[in-house]
Amino acid sequence: MQREQWNSRVGFILAAVGSAIGLGNIWRFPYMAYENGGGAFFIPYLFAMISAGIPFMIMEFSLGHKLRGAAPKVFAKLGQSYGLRLEWLGWFQVFIAAIIAIYYVAIIGWAISFLGFSFTQSWGADTNAFFFKEYLQLEDNSPTRLGQFQLHIAIPMAIAWSITSLAIFTGVRGGIERASKIMMPLLFIMVLTLIGRIIMLPGALEGLNYLFEPDFSRIFDAKVWSAAYGQIFFTLSVGFAIMLAYSSYLPEKSDISNNAFMTVLINCGFSIMSGIMIFAVLGYMAQEQGKELTEVVSSGVGLAFVTIPAAINLLPLPYIFGPLFFLALVVAGLSSHISIIEAVTSAVMDKLNLARKKATLLVCGTGFLASMAFATNGGLLLLDLVDYFINNVALLFSCFVELIILAWLFKIADIRDYANRLSEFTLGRWFDLCLRFVSPAMLAIILVKNLINTVTDGYGGYPIEDQLILGWGLIATMLVISLIINLFTSDKEDVL
Ligand code: PHE
Ligand code: NA
């Protein structure tokens, strides 16, 4: 059977951008920049983008394009030519994608609910109590004492799943590409509209001052650099099977390097746009409430579902801003969710020789059931704990191993040659240097630091058994299952 293909170059880039731009850009990047030196953060961030993000993206696009498979097949084929069995790494990445998929969808579900509330600001004045108590119904739960099933959270999650599965079910061109072509322009228009209006509000410019004012003393702080590097892999969706799957559908003639540059630049540009949007709102909010910006600033779930609703309450025309903001959140989230599910589905299709429609039903059906664990009183806690371990341990480990294998076991210059043959501009030796030295060194430092911190302090004060089971245990299980699959795959099968 012929592998599916993207219809156009723009379609591919929009799909890759759709994956890269996600909740992380909107709620993580702005706060990270603010916390790590403001305007001065852009120096480490640009450095991480150029030395790690762009080369990594080019590498994954080249591998997917050349080896025409989802992550397990790519690594299996790669290992084969060197007499090594590397399929496990692909499965480990697919498992990371699968875990992220089942909790990411919970957040999209909340955003869908809040999109509904935003038309009338039915979250009321105390947005904190509304989100945690009334909406999530968080009580004395823990990540393993989840309490009861919450239908009002499950329903929006089911809506998110149906959109994702429809896109995957319909296929690369008709589903994913078409969805991205609608979603991405829509997202940019919405965010630009929001910025255009918010920036005129009193206090908005002071907010931007907080974001951009450079604190150059922070540039010498190792923490700032590790924050920049840590963010870059997650924000670009590299290192966990996604970009490999997407680039496996590239047509023969594709300008790999150019596509990678575009994807990275658009993603990082969007991050800066969201920074402007968020800090303009926060600046306005601080001014209205007569507070300092430092008192209102937040990130993550708290920013999106507590602070922003409170800010929307204060806005003129809240019933326009609210829906625009939450629709942007839903669209950014869904396009990423589609990409994670495609990474899993394409691996299942490759491995079990299943047709797309069957594989979609299998993956989305299982994923839907598993994700229901998050539609509970304690869902947020479970999500928080799993997300921490996946991001700070599993994902960095996977990126690190991928780099070491590709840059040290194999010849990275071969990948550069491959990309250069296909691309308009030529990559120089900096590409090899970044992937062999700079990125692995930075990744190793961050990974070791995270491991030490997590082993000594744990995370978030959750019960230690919970951390052992849902953190370390989960990662170990993913690794063991990957290795078992690897073990039971005969070399013949590898040829595919
Ligand atoms: N790149 C996404 C972001 O910045 C993260 C992501 C994408 C996570 C795809 C999971 C799956 O939010
Ligand atoms: Na991103």
Coordinates of C-alpha atoms and ligand atoms in Angstrom, one line a residue:
M1 CA 0.0 0.0 0.0
Q2 CA 1.3 3.4 -0.9
R3 CA 2.0 5.7 2.0
E4 CA -0.3 8.7 2.3
Q5 CA 1.2 12.1 1.4
W6 CA 0.6 15.8 2.1
N7 CA -1.1 17.6 -0.6
S8 CA 1.0 20.8 -0.5
R9 CA 4.0 22.2 1.2
V10 CA 1.8 24.8 3.0
G11 CA -0.4 22.1 4.2
F12 CA 2.5 20.2 5.8
I13 CA 4.0 23.3 7.4
L14 CA 0.6 24.3 8.8
A15 CA 0.2 20.8 10.3
A16 CA 3.7 20.9 11.8
V17 CA 3.0 24.4 13.1
G18 CA -0.4 23.2 14.5
S19 CA 1.5 20.5 16.4
A20 CA 4.1 22.9 17.7
I21 CA 1.8 25.7 18.7
G22 CA -0.1 24.5 21.7
L23 CA -1.0 25.3 25.3
G24 CA 2.7 25.6 26.1
N25 CA 3.0 28.6 23.9
I26 CA 0.1 30.4 25.4
W27 CA 0.5 29.6 29.1
R28 CA 4.0 28.5 29.6
F29 CA 6.2 30.7 27.4
P30 CA 5.1 34.1 28.6
Y31 CA 5.6 33.3 32.3
M32 CA 8.9 31.6 31.6
A33 CA 10.2 34.7 29.8
Y34 CA 9.0 37.0 32.5
E35 CA 10.6 34.9 35.2
N36 CA 13.9 34.4 33.5
G37 CA 15.1 37.9 32.8
G38 CA 12.3 39.3 30.6
G39 CA 13.8 40.8 27.5
A40 CA 17.1 39.2 28.3
F41 CA 15.5 35.8 28.2
F42 CA 15.4 36.1 24.4
I43 CA 19.1 35.6 24.2
P44 CA 19.2 32.1 25.7
Y45 CA 15.9 31.3 24.0
L46 CA 17.2 32.2 20.6
F47 CA 20.4 30.4 21.3
A48 CA 18.4 27.2 22.3
M49 CA 16.3 27.6 19.2
I50 CA 19.2 27.9 16.8
S51 CA 21.5 25.4 18.5
A52 CA 18.9 22.7 19.4
G53 CA 15.5 23.4 18.0
I54 CA 16.3 24.0 14.4
P55 CA 18.9 21.2 14.0
F56 CA 16.7 18.8 15.9
M57 CA 13.7 19.6 13.7
I58 CA 15.8 19.2 10.5
M59 CA 17.1 15.9 11.8
E60 CA 13.6 14.5 12.5
F61 CA 12.2 15.8 9.2
S62 CA 15.1 14.1 7.4
L63 CA 14.6 10.8 9.2
G64 CA 10.9 10.7 8.6
H65 CA 11.3 11.6 5.0
K66 CA 14.0 9.1 4.3
L67 CA 12.7 6.2 6.3
R68 CA 9.0 6.7 5.7
G69 CA 7.6 5.5 8.9
A70 CA 6.4 6.3 12.4
A71 CA 9.0 6.5 15.2
P72 CA 9.3 2.7 15.9
K73 CA 9.8 1.9 12.2
V74 CA 12.3 4.8 11.8
F75 CA 14.5 3.7 14.7
A76 CA 14.2 0.0 13.7
K77 CA 15.4 0.7 10.1
L78 CA 18.0 3.1 11.4
G79 CA 19.4 0.5 13.7
Q80 CA 19.3 -2.3 11.1
S81 CA 21.9 -0.8 8.9
Y82 CA 24.2 -0.9 11.9
G83 CA 23.2 -4.2 13.2
L84 CA 21.5 -2.7 16.2
R85 CA 17.9 -3.0 17.5
L86 CA 16.6 0.4 18.2
E87 CA 12.9 -0.1 17.7
W88 CA 12.3 0.3 21.5
L89 CA 13.2 4.0 21.4
G90 CA 10.4 4.6 18.9
W91 CA 7.9 2.8 21.1
F92 CA 9.1 4.7 24.2
Q93 CA 8.4 7.9 22.3
V94 CA 5.1 6.6 21.2
F95 CA 4.2 5.8 24.8
I96 CA 5.2 9.4 25.8
A97 CA 2.9 10.7 23.1
A98 CA 0.1 8.4 24.2
I99 CA 0.3 9.5 27.8
I100 CA 0.4 13.2 26.9
A101 CA -2.5 12.6 24.6
I102 CA -4.8 11.3 27.4
Y103 CA -4.1 14.2 29.8
Y104 CA -3.8 17.0 27.2
V105 CA -7.3 16.2 26.1
A106 CA -8.6 16.9 29.7
I107 CA -7.3 20.5 29.4
I108 CA -8.9 20.9 26.0
G109 CA -12.1 19.7 27.6
W110 CA -11.9 22.3 30.4
A111 CA -11.2 24.9 27.7
I112 CA -14.3 23.9 25.9
S113 CA -16.3 24.2 29.1
F114 CA -14.9 27.6 29.7
L115 CA -15.6 28.6 26.2
G116 CA -19.2 28.0 27.0
F117 CA -19.0 29.9 30.4
S118 CA -17.3 32.8 28.7
F119 CA -20.3 34.0 26.8
T120 CA -22.0 35.0 30.1
Q121 CA -19.0 34.9 32.5
S122 CA -20.9 32.4 34.4
W123 CA -17.7 31.7 36.4
G124 CA -18.7 34.6 38.7
A125 CA -16.5 36.9 40.7
D126 CA -14.5 34.3 42.6
T127 CA -12.9 32.6 39.6
N128 CA -10.5 30.6 41.8
A129 CA -13.3 29.0 43.8
F130 CA -15.3 28.5 40.6
F131 CA -12.5 26.6 38.8
F132 CA -11.3 24.4 41.6
K133 CA -14.4 23.8 43.7
E134 CA -17.4 24.3 41.4
Y135 CA -16.0 23.1 38.1
L136 CA -13.3 20.5 39.0
Q137 CA -15.0 19.6 42.3
L138 CA -11.6 19.1 43.8
E139 CA -11.9 17.9 47.4
D140 CA -9.6 16.0 49.6
N141 CA -8.3 14.0 46.6
S142 CA -4.9 12.8 45.6
P143 CA -3.5 11.5 42.3
T144 CA -4.6 8.0 43.3
R145 CA -7.7 8.9 45.2
L146 CA -9.6 10.3 42.3
G147 CA -13.1 10.5 43.8
Q148 CA -16.0 10.3 41.5
F149 CA -16.6 10.4 37.8
Q150 CA -17.6 13.9 36.6
L151 CA -19.9 13.8 33.6
H152 CA -19.7 17.5 33.1
I153 CA -16.0 17.2 32.5
A154 CA -16.3 14.0 30.5
I155 CA -18.7 15.5 27.9
P156 CA -16.4 18.3 26.7
M157 CA -13.5 15.8 26.6
A158 CA -15.7 13.6 24.4
I159 CA -16.2 16.5 22.1
A160 CA -12.5 17.1 21.9
W161 CA -12.0 13.4 21.2
S162 CA -14.5 13.4 18.4
I163 CA -12.9 16.3 16.6
T164 CA -9.4 14.7 16.9
S165 CA -10.6 11.2 15.8
L166 CA -12.5 12.6 12.9
A167 CA -9.3 14.3 11.6
I168 CA -7.2 11.2 12.1
F169 CA -9.9 8.9 10.7
T170 CA -10.2 11.0 7.5
G171 CA -6.5 10.8 6.9
V172 CA -3.5 12.9 6.2
R173 CA -4.8 15.0 3.5
G174 CA -8.5 15.1 4.0
G175 CA -8.4 15.2 7.8
I176 CA -5.2 16.5 9.3
E177 CA -4.1 18.8 6.5
R178 CA -7.6 20.2 6.1
A179 CA -8.1 20.8 9.8
S180 CA -4.7 22.6 10.0
K181 CA -5.5 24.8 7.1
I182 CA -8.6 26.0 8.9
M183 CA -7.3 26.0 12.4
M184 CA -4.0 27.8 12.1
P185 CA -5.1 30.9 10.1
L186 CA -8.1 31.1 12.5
L187 CA -5.8 31.0 15.5
F188 CA -3.5 33.7 14.2
I189 CA -6.4 35.9 13.3
M190 CA -8.0 35.5 16.8
V191 CA -4.8 36.2 18.7
L192 CA -4.0 39.2 16.5
T193 CA -7.5 40.6 17.1
L194 CA -7.1 40.1 20.8
I195 CA -3.8 41.8 20.8
G196 CA -5.0 44.7 18.7
R197 CA -7.7 45.5 21.1
I198 CA -6.1 44.7 24.4
I199 CA -3.0 46.7 23.7
M200 CA -5.2 49.9 23.7
L201 CA -6.4 49.3 27.3
P202 CA -5.0 51.3 30.2
G203 CA -2.1 49.5 31.8
A204 CA -1.4 47.2 28.9
L205 CA 1.8 48.8 28.0
E206 CA 3.1 48.6 31.5
G207 CA 2.4 44.9 31.4
L208 CA 4.5 44.6 28.3
N209 CA 7.2 46.5 30.0
Y210 CA 7.3 43.8 32.7
L211 CA 7.6 41.1 30.0
F212 CA 10.2 42.7 27.9
E213 CA 12.3 44.8 30.3
P214 CA 15.7 43.0 30.1
D215 CA 17.5 42.0 33.3
F216 CA 20.8 41.2 31.8
S217 CA 22.3 40.0 35.0
R218 CA 20.2 36.9 34.6
I219 CA 22.1 35.8 31.5
F220 CA 24.8 34.4 33.7
D221 CA 22.4 32.3 35.6
A222 CA 22.5 28.6 34.6
K223 CA 18.8 28.2 35.5
V224 CA 17.8 30.6 32.8
W225 CA 19.7 28.6 30.2
S226 CA 18.2 25.3 31.3
A227 CA 14.7 26.8 31.3
A228 CA 15.3 27.9 27.7
Y229 CA 16.6 24.5 26.6
G230 CA 14.0 22.6 28.5
Q231 CA 11.2 24.6 26.9
I232 CA 12.5 24.3 23.3
F233 CA 12.0 20.5 22.8
F234 CA 8.5 20.5 24.3
T235 CA 7.4 23.6 22.4
L236 CA 8.6 22.2 19.1
S237 CA 7.1 18.7 19.7
V238 CA 10.4 17.1 18.8
G239 CA 11.8 14.0 20.5
F240 CA 8.5 12.2 21.0
A241 CA 7.5 10.7 17.7
I242 CA 5.3 13.5 16.3
M243 CA 7.5 15.2 13.8
L244 CA 8.8 11.8 12.6
A245 CA 5.3 10.7 11.8
Y246 CA 4.3 14.0 10.1
S247 CA 7.5 14.1 8.0
S248 CA 7.0 10.5 6.9
Y249 CA 4.2 11.8 4.7
L250 CA 6.3 14.3 2.9
P251 CA 6.5 13.9 -0.9
E252 CA 9.8 12.9 -2.5
K253 CA 10.8 16.4 -3.4
S254 CA 10.6 18.5 -0.2
D255 CA 12.8 21.3 1.0
I256 CA 13.5 19.8 4.4
S257 CA 15.7 22.6 5.9
N258 CA 13.4 25.3 4.8
N259 CA 10.3 23.6 6.1
A260 CA 12.1 23.1 9.5
F261 CA 13.1 26.7 9.7
M262 CA 9.6 27.9 8.9
T263 CA 8.0 25.6 11.5
V264 CA 10.4 26.7 14.2
L265 CA 10.2 30.4 13.5
I266 CA 6.4 30.4 13.2
N267 CA 6.1 28.6 16.5
C268 CA 8.5 30.9 18.3
G269 CA 6.9 34.0 16.8
F270 CA 3.6 32.8 18.0
S271 CA 5.1 32.4 21.5
I272 CA 6.1 36.0 21.5
M273 CA 2.6 37.0 20.3
S274 CA 1.0 35.1 23.2
G275 CA 3.5 36.8 25.5
I276 CA 2.2 40.1 24.3
M277 CA -1.4 39.1 24.6
I278 CA -1.1 37.6 28.1
F279 CA 1.0 40.4 29.6
A280 CA -1.1 43.2 28.1
V281 CA -4.1 41.6 29.8
L282 CA -2.2 41.2 33.1
G283 CA -1.1 44.8 32.9
Y284 CA -4.6 46.0 32.4
M285 CA -5.9 43.8 35.2
A286 CA -3.2 45.0 37.6
Q287 CA -4.1 48.6 36.8
E288 CA -7.9 48.1 37.2
Q289 CA -7.4 46.4 40.6
G290 CA -4.7 48.8 41.8
K291 CA -2.3 46.0 42.2
E292 CA 1.3 45.4 41.2
L293 CA 1.7 43.1 38.2
T294 CA 3.8 40.8 40.3
E295 CA 0.6 40.1 42.3
V296 CA -1.5 39.0 39.4
V297 CA 1.0 37.1 37.2
S298 CA 0.7 33.3 36.9
S299 CA 1.1 30.5 34.5
G300 CA -0.3 27.2 33.5
V301 CA -3.8 26.0 34.6
G302 CA -4.1 28.9 37.1
L303 CA -3.4 31.5 34.4
A304 CA -5.9 30.1 31.9
F305 CA -8.7 29.1 34.2
V306 CA -8.5 31.5 37.1
T307 CA -6.5 34.6 36.2
I308 CA -7.7 35.1 32.7
P309 CA -11.4 34.7 33.6
A310 CA -10.9 37.3 36.4
A311 CA -9.3 39.6 33.8
I312 CA -12.2 39.0 31.4
N313 CA -14.6 40.0 34.0
L314 CA -13.0 43.5 34.1
L315 CA -12.9 43.9 30.3
P316 CA -15.2 46.1 28.3
L317 CA -17.1 43.7 26.0
P318 CA -16.2 40.6 28.0
Y319 CA -18.5 38.4 25.9
I320 CA -16.3 39.0 22.9
F321 CA -12.9 38.7 24.5
G322 CA -13.8 35.6 26.6
P323 CA -15.0 33.5 23.7
L324 CA -12.0 34.6 21.5
F325 CA -9.5 33.7 24.2
F326 CA -11.0 30.3 25.0
L327 CA -11.6 29.4 21.4
A328 CA -7.9 30.2 20.7
L329 CA -7.0 27.9 23.5
V330 CA -9.2 25.1 22.2
V331 CA -7.9 25.4 18.6
A332 CA -4.2 25.5 19.7
G333 CA -4.8 22.5 21.9
L334 CA -6.8 20.5 19.4
S335 CA -4.3 20.9 16.6
S336 CA -1.6 19.6 18.9
H337 CA -3.8 16.8 20.1
I338 CA -4.4 15.7 16.6
S339 CA -0.6 15.5 16.0
I340 CA 0.0 13.4 19.1
I341 CA -2.7 11.0 18.2
E342 CA -1.4 10.7 14.7
A343 CA 2.0 9.8 16.1
V344 CA 0.4 6.9 18.0
T345 CA -2.0 5.9 15.2
S346 CA 0.7 5.8 12.5
A347 CA 2.9 3.6 14.7
V348 CA 0.0 1.2 15.2
M349 CA -0.7 1.1 11.5
D350 CA 2.9 0.4 10.7
K351 CA 3.3 -2.3 13.3
L352 CA 0.0 -4.2 13.1
N353 CA -0.4 -3.6 9.4
L354 CA -3.8 -2.0 10.1
A355 CA -5.8 0.2 7.8
R356 CA -6.1 3.8 9.1
K357 CA -9.7 3.6 10.0
K358 CA -9.3 0.5 12.2
A359 CA -6.2 1.9 13.8
T360 CA -8.0 5.2 14.6
L361 CA -10.8 3.4 16.3
L362 CA -8.4 1.3 18.3
V363 CA -6.2 4.2 19.4
C364 CA -8.9 6.8 20.0
G365 CA -11.2 4.2 21.7
T366 CA -8.5 3.2 24.1
G367 CA -7.3 6.8 24.6
F368 CA -10.9 8.0 25.3
L369 CA -11.4 5.3 28.0
A370 CA -8.0 6.0 29.6
S371 CA -8.6 9.7 29.6
M372 CA -11.7 9.3 31.7
A373 CA -9.4 9.0 34.7
F374 CA -9.0 12.7 34.4
A375 CA -12.8 13.4 34.4
T376 CA -12.8 13.0 38.2
N377 CA -12.6 15.1 41.3
G378 CA -8.8 14.5 41.5
G379 CA -8.2 14.6 37.7
L380 CA -6.2 17.8 38.0
L381 CA -3.8 16.3 40.6
L382 CA -3.3 13.2 38.5
L383 CA -2.6 15.3 35.5
D384 CA -0.2 17.6 37.3
L385 CA 1.9 14.7 38.6
V386 CA 2.0 12.7 35.4
D387 CA 2.8 15.8 33.4
Y388 CA 5.7 16.7 35.6
F389 CA 7.4 13.3 35.3
I390 CA 6.7 13.0 31.6
N391 CA 8.1 16.5 30.8
N392 CA 10.9 16.6 33.2
V393 CA 12.2 13.1 33.0
A394 CA 10.8 10.9 30.2
L395 CA 10.8 13.5 27.4
L396 CA 14.3 14.9 28.1
F397 CA 15.6 11.3 28.5
S398 CA 14.1 10.4 25.1
C399 CA 15.5 13.5 23.4
F400 CA 18.9 12.8 24.9
V401 CA 19.0 9.2 23.9
E402 CA 17.9 10.0 20.4
L403 CA 20.6 12.6 20.0
I404 CA 23.3 10.4 21.4
I405 CA 22.4 7.5 19.1
L406 CA 22.1 9.8 16.0
A407 CA 25.0 12.1 16.6
W408 CA 27.5 9.7 18.1
L409 CA 26.6 6.1 17.0
F410 CA 25.7 7.2 13.5
K411 CA 27.2 9.9 11.3
I412 CA 25.2 13.1 11.7
A413 CA 27.0 14.4 8.7
D414 CA 25.1 11.9 6.6
I415 CA 21.8 13.4 7.8
R416 CA 23.2 16.9 6.9
D417 CA 24.1 15.7 3.4
Y418 CA 20.6 14.2 3.0
A419 CA 18.9 17.5 4.0
N420 CA 21.3 19.5 1.9
R421 CA 20.6 17.4 -1.2
L422 CA 16.9 18.2 -0.8
S423 CA 17.1 21.8 0.3
E424 CA 17.7 25.1 -1.3
F425 CA 20.2 26.4 1.2
T426 CA 23.1 24.4 2.5
L427 CA 23.6 23.6 6.1
G428 CA 27.2 24.1 7.3
R429 CA 29.2 22.3 9.9
W430 CA 27.5 24.2 12.7
F431 CA 24.7 21.7 12.3
D432 CA 27.0 18.8 13.3
L433 CA 28.5 20.8 16.2
C434 CA 25.1 21.7 17.6
L435 CA 23.8 18.2 17.5
R436 CA 27.0 16.5 18.7
F437 CA 28.1 18.8 21.4
V438 CA 26.0 21.7 22.4
S439 CA 22.6 20.1 22.5
P440 CA 23.6 16.8 24.2
A441 CA 25.6 18.7 26.8
M442 CA 22.7 21.0 27.6
L443 CA 20.3 18.1 27.7
A444 CA 22.6 16.1 29.9
I445 CA 22.9 18.9 32.4
I446 CA 19.2 19.6 32.6
L447 CA 18.3 15.9 32.8
V448 CA 20.8 15.2 35.6
K449 CA 19.6 18.3 37.5
N450 CA 16.0 17.2 37.1
L451 CA 16.7 13.7 38.2
I452 CA 18.6 14.9 41.3
N453 CA 15.8 17.3 42.2
T454 CA 13.1 14.8 41.7
V455 CA 14.8 12.0 43.6
T456 CA 15.6 14.3 46.6
D457 CA 12.6 16.5 46.7
G458 CA 10.0 14.7 44.7
Y459 CA 7.3 16.8 43.1
G460 CA 4.5 19.0 44.4
G461 CA 4.3 17.4 47.9
Y462 CA 2.2 14.4 46.6
P463 CA 2.3 11.2 48.6
I464 CA 5.5 9.4 47.9
E465 CA 3.7 6.2 46.9
D466 CA 1.8 8.2 44.2
Q467 CA 5.1 9.5 42.9
L468 CA 6.6 6.1 42.8
I469 CA 3.7 4.5 41.0
L470 CA 2.6 7.3 38.6
G471 CA 5.9 8.9 38.1
W472 CA 8.9 6.5 38.2
G473 CA 6.8 3.4 37.9
L474 CA 4.9 4.7 34.8
I475 CA 8.2 5.6 33.1
A476 CA 9.8 2.3 34.0
T477 CA 6.8 0.4 32.7
M478 CA 6.9 2.3 29.4
L479 CA 10.5 1.5 29.0
V480 CA 10.1 -2.1 29.8
I481 CA 7.2 -2.6 27.5
S482 CA 9.2 -0.9 24.7
L483 CA 12.1 -3.2 25.3
I484 CA 9.8 -6.3 25.3
I485 CA 8.3 -5.3 22.0
N486 CA 11.9 -4.8 20.7
L487 CA 12.9 -8.2 21.9
F488 CA 10.0 -10.0 20.3
T489 CA 10.4 -8.4 16.9
S490 CA 12.4 -10.6 14.6
D491 CA 14.9 -9.0 12.3
K492 CA 12.9 -10.1 9.3
E493 CA 9.9 -8.2 10.5
D494 CA 12.1 -5.1 10.9
V495 CA 12.6 -5.0 7.2
L496 CA 8.9 -4.2 6.7
Ligands
PHE1 N1 4.2 21.8 21.3 C1 3.1 21.8 22.2 C2 3.0 23.1 23.0 O1 3.9 23.9 23.0 C3 3.1 20.7 23.1 C4 2.6 19.5 22.6 C5 2.4 19.2 21.3 C6 2.4 18.6 23.5 C7 1.9 18.1 21.0 C8 1.9 17.5 23.2 C9 1.6 17.2 21.9 O2 2.1 23.2 23.8
NA2 NA 4.9 25.1 21.0

